[in-house]
């Protein structure tokens, strides 16, 4: 008698992290159901569209959400739906509706479900500016509506988990890159420009980020799904190393064996000299460490862009 497939419900599955994670879980033989908005572009899911169950609704529609979750009765829930991470997503009300009220809707809609784990995608932006590697115990100093909303959602989820004895974990990814990332993000932009040998604009070398490859993020989410943790754990997912945009361009030059013209991009409000994870908690609790170096991740990303011409 074959083992019954475990069921996973994913919100925001058509996004960058969501699509990569959905594909991975399908390959692991889970029964995957996803929640996407009615007018969402599902291009990232095209190759597995027949292997998943799609529910078209919205995280802000609490009545529909409850009906869907009760129907699925998932073993695992992964919450990735969010709004406000891009600079053009600046509608204050929508940030609150999706990132805070959407989470509350999900918690209440699933309150009767005996799930094994609810994994929530937080954000490293919750910390705000720090002058050292960011730890989960650090005081939150958000510097945008989005980071404030994500920080609020994290603390609400943690409190709910502890009070209701629920296996809930919040992962805080740092700067994720890789196949299927949004076209207007830094690494897809510079890869496309590098392949065309066009001039690339970068912020000053003092501006740095902790860049982490998508496959490492997917692996961290999977580990969080399968690892028994204290109620309401918050865990950073980063490499523990940071580099400047110029250093990434230099890596591209090395990989592609070309010389690129580099110009200066003006500093933005969220740019900082320190943005790096203390990932000791992930190592200890999840037994997780990143497998991909920056060069390895970039090579895989370049290969994907060449193949897909996205």
Short mmCIF file of C-alpha atoms in Angstrom, two decimals:
data_model
loop_
_atom_site.label_atom_id
_atom_site.label_comp_id
_atom_site.label_asym_id
_atom_site.label_seq_id
_atom_site.Cartn_x
_atom_site.Cartn_y
_atom_site.Cartn_z
CA UNK A 1 0.00 0.00 0.00
CA UNK A 2 1.53 3.32 -1.11
CA UNK A 3 2.04 6.08 1.40
CA UNK A 4 -0.56 8.86 1.23
CA UNK A 5 0.79 12.13 -0.14
CA UNK A 6 1.14 14.90 2.41
CA UNK A 7 -0.70 18.10 1.51
CA UNK A 8 0.88 21.55 1.31
CA UNK A 9 -0.99 24.84 0.90
CA UNK A 10 1.06 27.78 -0.40
CA UNK A 11 0.03 31.43 -0.63
CA UNK A 12 1.92 33.62 -3.10
CA UNK A 13 3.02 30.57 -5.09
CA UNK A 14 3.30 32.52 -8.35
CA UNK A 15 6.02 34.78 -6.93
CA UNK A 16 9.78 34.33 -7.15
CA UNK A 17 10.33 32.30 -3.97
CA UNK A 18 6.88 30.71 -4.17
CA UNK A 19 7.30 29.27 -7.66
CA UNK A 20 10.72 27.79 -6.91
CA UNK A 21 9.43 26.27 -3.68
CA UNK A 22 6.28 24.92 -5.36
CA UNK A 23 8.35 23.16 -8.03
CA UNK A 24 10.61 21.67 -5.39
CA UNK A 25 7.69 20.30 -3.34
CA UNK A 26 6.05 18.84 -6.45
CA UNK A 27 9.34 17.06 -7.19
CA UNK A 28 9.26 15.73 -3.61
CA UNK A 29 5.84 14.16 -4.32
CA UNK A 30 3.73 16.43 -2.12
CA UNK A 31 0.14 17.22 -3.05
CA UNK A 32 0.47 21.00 -3.56
CA UNK A 33 -2.42 23.46 -3.55
CA UNK A 34 -1.76 27.14 -4.17
CA UNK A 35 -3.56 30.41 -3.62
CA UNK A 36 -3.10 33.08 -6.31
CA UNK A 37 -4.96 36.27 -7.10
CA UNK A 38 -7.55 35.98 -9.88
CA UNK A 39 -5.58 38.06 -12.38
CA UNK A 40 -2.14 36.75 -11.46
CA UNK A 41 0.40 35.92 -14.13
CA UNK A 42 1.26 32.25 -13.66
CA UNK A 43 4.22 32.14 -16.07
CA UNK A 44 6.58 30.85 -13.39
CA UNK A 45 4.31 27.83 -12.80
CA UNK A 46 3.66 26.93 -16.45
CA UNK A 47 5.73 23.74 -16.44
CA UNK A 48 3.97 22.31 -13.37
CA UNK A 49 0.51 23.78 -13.90
CA UNK A 50 -1.04 20.30 -14.24
CA UNK A 51 0.72 19.01 -11.13
CA UNK A 52 -0.81 21.47 -8.67
CA UNK A 53 -4.28 22.52 -7.56
CA UNK A 54 -4.87 26.25 -8.08
CA UNK A 55 -7.32 28.31 -6.07
CA UNK A 56 -7.93 31.82 -7.39
CA UNK A 57 -8.77 34.15 -4.54
CA UNK A 58 -7.05 36.69 -2.32
CA UNK A 59 -5.43 36.55 1.11
CA UNK A 60 -7.58 39.56 2.03
CA UNK A 61 -10.83 37.62 1.41
CA UNK A 62 -11.14 35.88 4.78
CA UNK A 63 -14.38 34.00 4.02
CA UNK A 64 -13.12 32.46 0.77
CA UNK A 65 -9.75 31.74 2.36
CA UNK A 66 -11.37 29.80 5.20
CA UNK A 67 -13.46 27.70 2.81
CA UNK A 68 -10.39 26.86 0.73
CA UNK A 69 -8.24 25.87 3.69
CA UNK A 70 -10.95 23.73 5.26
CA UNK A 71 -11.47 21.98 1.91
CA UNK A 72 -7.75 21.25 1.52
CA UNK A 73 -7.08 20.39 5.19
CA UNK A 74 -3.32 20.77 4.65
CA UNK A 75 -0.54 19.09 6.58
CA UNK A 76 1.69 22.12 5.95
CA UNK A 77 0.99 25.78 5.17
CA UNK A 78 3.57 28.10 3.64
CA UNK A 79 2.70 31.78 3.64
CA UNK A 80 4.54 33.83 1.02
CA UNK A 81 1.89 36.30 -0.16
CA UNK A 82 3.01 39.88 0.45
CA UNK A 83 2.93 43.39 -0.95
CA UNK A 84 5.38 46.27 -0.67
CA UNK A 85 8.77 44.70 -1.32
CA UNK A 86 9.25 46.59 -4.60
CA UNK A 87 9.72 50.35 -4.70
CA UNK A 88 6.62 50.72 -6.90
CA UNK A 89 4.46 48.88 -4.34
CA UNK A 90 3.89 51.82 -2.01
CA UNK A 91 0.15 51.84 -1.32
CA UNK A 92 0.06 52.14 2.48
CA UNK A 93 -3.42 50.65 2.91
CA UNK A 94 -2.63 47.70 0.67
CA UNK A 95 0.57 46.98 2.60
CA UNK A 96 -1.48 46.78 5.82
CA UNK A 97 -4.30 44.79 4.17
CA UNK A 98 -1.99 42.16 2.68
CA UNK A 99 0.96 41.93 5.05
CA UNK A 100 -0.82 42.28 8.40
CA UNK A 101 -4.55 41.63 7.90
CA UNK A 102 -3.79 38.92 5.31
CA UNK A 103 -1.71 37.05 7.87
CA UNK A 104 -4.44 37.42 10.50
CA UNK A 105 -6.96 36.05 7.98
CA UNK A 106 -4.70 33.04 7.39
CA UNK A 107 -4.20 32.36 11.10
CA UNK A 108 -7.93 32.50 11.80
CA UNK A 109 -8.89 30.55 8.67
CA UNK A 110 -6.58 27.71 9.70
CA UNK A 111 -7.30 27.73 13.44
CA UNK A 112 -9.25 24.44 13.27
CA UNK A 113 -6.66 22.75 11.03
CA UNK A 114 -4.29 20.36 12.77
CA UNK A 115 -1.35 21.30 10.56
CA UNK A 116 2.16 20.07 11.28
CA UNK A 117 3.80 23.40 10.47
CA UNK A 118 2.98 26.89 9.25
CA UNK A 119 6.05 28.52 7.71
CA UNK A 120 5.80 32.29 7.21
CA UNK A 121 8.11 34.34 5.01
CA UNK A 122 9.26 37.40 6.91
CA UNK A 123 11.94 39.82 5.72
CA UNK A 124 15.41 40.97 6.74
CA UNK A 125 14.08 44.52 6.22
CA UNK A 126 12.26 44.17 9.55
CA UNK A 127 15.56 44.94 11.31
CA UNK A 128 16.16 48.33 9.75
CA UNK A 129 19.72 49.65 9.71
CA UNK A 130 22.26 47.92 11.96
CA UNK A 131 26.04 48.20 12.22
CA UNK A 132 26.68 44.49 12.78
CA UNK A 133 25.32 41.11 11.60
CA UNK A 134 21.59 41.00 12.28
CA UNK A 135 20.37 38.62 14.98
CA UNK A 136 16.82 37.43 15.63
CA UNK A 137 16.97 39.00 19.09
CA UNK A 138 17.83 42.46 17.71
CA UNK A 139 15.51 45.39 18.34
CA UNK A 140 13.41 46.04 15.22
CA UNK A 141 13.88 49.49 13.69
CA UNK A 142 11.89 49.36 10.43
CA UNK A 143 12.46 52.24 8.03
CA UNK A 144 9.56 51.76 5.59
CA UNK A 145 5.85 50.91 5.67
CA UNK A 146 6.68 47.47 4.27
CA UNK A 147 9.35 46.65 6.86
CA UNK A 148 7.10 47.90 9.67
CA UNK A 149 4.22 45.77 8.42
CA UNK A 150 6.39 42.67 8.06
CA UNK A 151 7.83 43.20 11.54
CA UNK A 152 4.33 43.59 12.99
CA UNK A 153 3.17 40.43 11.20
CA UNK A 154 6.14 38.48 12.55
CA UNK A 155 5.44 39.50 16.14
CA UNK A 156 1.71 38.76 15.75
CA UNK A 157 2.49 35.31 14.34
CA UNK A 158 4.94 34.61 17.17
CA UNK A 159 2.43 35.66 19.83
CA UNK A 160 -0.34 33.61 18.21
CA UNK A 161 1.90 30.53 18.00
CA UNK A 162 2.82 30.72 21.68
CA UNK A 163 -0.70 31.46 22.91
CA UNK A 164 -2.41 28.84 20.73
CA UNK A 165 0.35 26.20 20.89
CA UNK A 166 0.84 26.16 17.12
CA UNK A 167 3.89 24.98 15.20
CA UNK A 168 4.59 28.30 13.46
CA UNK A 169 8.00 29.51 12.29
CA UNK A 170 8.97 32.79 10.60
CA UNK A 171 11.94 32.78 8.23
CA UNK A 172 13.65 36.07 7.44
CA UNK A 173 15.37 35.77 4.03
CA UNK A 174 18.07 38.25 3.11
CA UNK A 175 18.73 39.34 -0.52
CA UNK A 176 17.48 36.40 -2.59
CA UNK A 177 18.46 35.97 -6.26
CA UNK A 178 18.24 33.27 -8.92
CA UNK A 179 15.98 31.91 -11.68
CA UNK A 180 12.52 33.50 -11.95
CA UNK A 181 13.46 36.65 -10.02
CA UNK A 182 11.59 39.82 -11.04
CA UNK A 183 13.16 41.44 -14.12
CA UNK A 184 13.61 44.83 -12.50
CA UNK A 185 15.74 43.52 -9.63
CA UNK A 186 19.48 44.17 -9.51
CA UNK A 187 20.89 40.78 -10.50
CA UNK A 188 18.55 40.07 -13.45
CA UNK A 189 19.17 43.61 -14.72
CA UNK A 190 22.96 43.33 -14.61
CA UNK A 191 23.02 39.81 -16.07
CA UNK A 192 20.99 40.94 -19.08
CA UNK A 193 23.19 44.01 -19.50
CA UNK A 194 26.35 41.93 -19.13
CA UNK A 195 25.19 39.45 -21.77
CA UNK A 196 24.69 42.42 -24.13
CA UNK A 197 27.95 44.02 -22.93
CA UNK A 198 26.09 47.19 -21.95
CA UNK A 199 27.20 49.67 -19.30
CA UNK A 200 26.16 48.74 -15.77
CA UNK A 201 25.37 51.24 -13.03
CA UNK A 202 26.10 50.21 -9.44
CA UNK A 203 25.86 51.89 -6.06
CA UNK A 204 29.07 52.87 -4.26
CA UNK A 205 31.20 50.00 -2.96
CA UNK A 206 30.37 50.91 0.62
CA UNK A 207 26.75 49.79 0.02
CA UNK A 208 26.51 46.05 0.72
CA UNK A 209 24.02 43.18 0.92
CA UNK A 210 23.88 39.53 1.94
CA UNK A 211 22.99 37.83 -1.36
CA UNK A 212 21.63 34.29 -1.10
CA UNK A 213 20.79 31.89 -3.93
CA UNK A 214 17.18 30.76 -4.32
CA UNK A 215 17.94 27.03 -4.02
CA UNK A 216 19.39 27.65 -0.55
CA UNK A 217 16.23 29.54 0.42
CA UNK A 218 14.03 26.68 -0.84
CA UNK A 219 16.10 24.20 1.15
CA UNK A 220 15.72 26.35 4.28
CA UNK A 221 11.92 26.44 3.90
CA UNK A 222 11.87 22.67 3.48
CA UNK A 223 14.02 22.20 6.58
CA UNK A 224 11.70 24.53 8.50
CA UNK A 225 8.72 22.44 7.35
CA UNK A 226 10.22 19.19 8.55
CA UNK A 227 12.00 20.28 11.76
CA UNK A 228 10.16 20.38 15.09
CA UNK A 229 10.75 23.79 16.65
CA UNK A 230 9.56 25.86 19.56
CA UNK A 231 6.31 27.71 18.96
CA UNK A 232 6.89 31.00 17.13
CA UNK A 233 10.58 30.63 16.25
CA UNK A 234 12.09 33.41 14.10
CA UNK A 235 15.07 32.38 11.99
CA UNK A 236 17.35 34.35 9.65
CA UNK A 237 18.16 32.82 6.29
CA UNK A 238 21.30 34.41 4.85
CA UNK A 239 24.86 33.48 3.95
CA UNK A 240 26.52 35.44 6.74
CA UNK A 241 28.63 37.21 4.09
CA UNK A 242 27.97 40.51 2.33
CA UNK A 243 29.29 42.10 -0.82
CA UNK A 244 28.83 45.26 -2.86
CA UNK A 245 27.07 45.49 -6.21
CA UNK A 246 30.41 46.23 -7.85
CA UNK A 247 31.83 42.98 -6.47
CA UNK A 248 28.94 41.12 -8.11
CA UNK A 249 29.66 42.80 -11.45
CA UNK A 250 33.31 41.78 -11.11
CA UNK A 251 32.13 38.19 -10.53
CA UNK A 252 30.10 38.41 -13.75
CA UNK A 253 33.16 39.62 -15.63
CA UNK A 254 35.10 36.61 -14.35
CA UNK A 255 32.35 34.11 -15.19
CA UNK A 256 31.60 35.54 -18.65
CA UNK A 257 35.27 36.38 -19.34
CA UNK A 258 34.46 39.91 -20.45
CA UNK A 259 35.23 43.49 -19.38
CA UNK A 260 32.25 45.68 -18.55
CA UNK A 261 31.79 49.43 -18.30
CA UNK A 262 30.72 50.38 -14.78
CA UNK A 263 29.03 53.63 -13.73
CA UNK A 264 27.65 54.97 -10.46
CA UNK A 265 24.01 54.52 -9.49
CA UNK A 266 22.71 57.10 -6.96
CA UNK A 267 22.25 55.92 -3.39
CA UNK A 268 18.69 55.09 -2.38
CA UNK A 269 16.94 55.49 0.98
CA UNK A 270 17.30 51.79 1.83
CA UNK A 271 20.97 51.42 0.87
CA UNK A 272 23.32 50.81 3.78
CA UNK A 273 26.92 49.84 4.52
CA UNK A 274 25.86 46.80 6.54
CA UNK A 275 23.20 44.26 5.63
CA UNK A 276 24.27 40.80 6.66
CA UNK A 277 22.75 37.86 8.49
CA UNK A 278 23.88 36.19 11.65
CA UNK A 279 22.77 32.71 10.57
CA UNK A 280 23.95 30.80 13.64
CA UNK A 281 20.35 30.05 14.66
CA UNK A 282 19.56 28.45 11.29
CA UNK A 283 22.67 26.31 11.61
CA UNK A 284 21.75 25.22 15.12
CA UNK A 285 18.00 24.66 14.82
CA UNK A 286 17.54 23.70 11.16
CA UNK A 287 20.97 22.13 10.60
CA UNK A 288 21.03 24.39 7.55
CA UNK A 289 23.91 26.16 5.86
CA UNK A 290 23.97 27.64 2.33
CA UNK A 291 25.41 25.28 -0.28
CA UNK A 292 25.99 27.83 -3.04
CA UNK A 293 28.79 30.35 -3.17
CA UNK A 294 28.03 33.64 -4.92
CA UNK A 295 29.91 32.48 -8.01
CA UNK A 296 28.06 29.16 -8.15
CA UNK A 297 24.69 30.86 -7.76
CA UNK A 298 25.47 33.44 -10.42
CA UNK A 299 26.58 30.72 -12.85
CA UNK A 300 23.26 28.90 -12.45
CA UNK A 301 21.33 32.15 -12.79
CA UNK A 302 23.22 33.18 -15.95
CA UNK A 303 22.60 29.75 -17.47
CA UNK A 304 18.88 30.09 -16.76
CA UNK A 305 18.72 33.56 -18.33
CA UNK A 306 20.56 32.37 -21.44
CA UNK A 307 18.18 29.42 -21.82
CA UNK A 308 14.94 31.28 -21.13
CA UNK A 309 15.73 34.75 -22.49
CA UNK A 310 13.50 36.25 -19.81
#
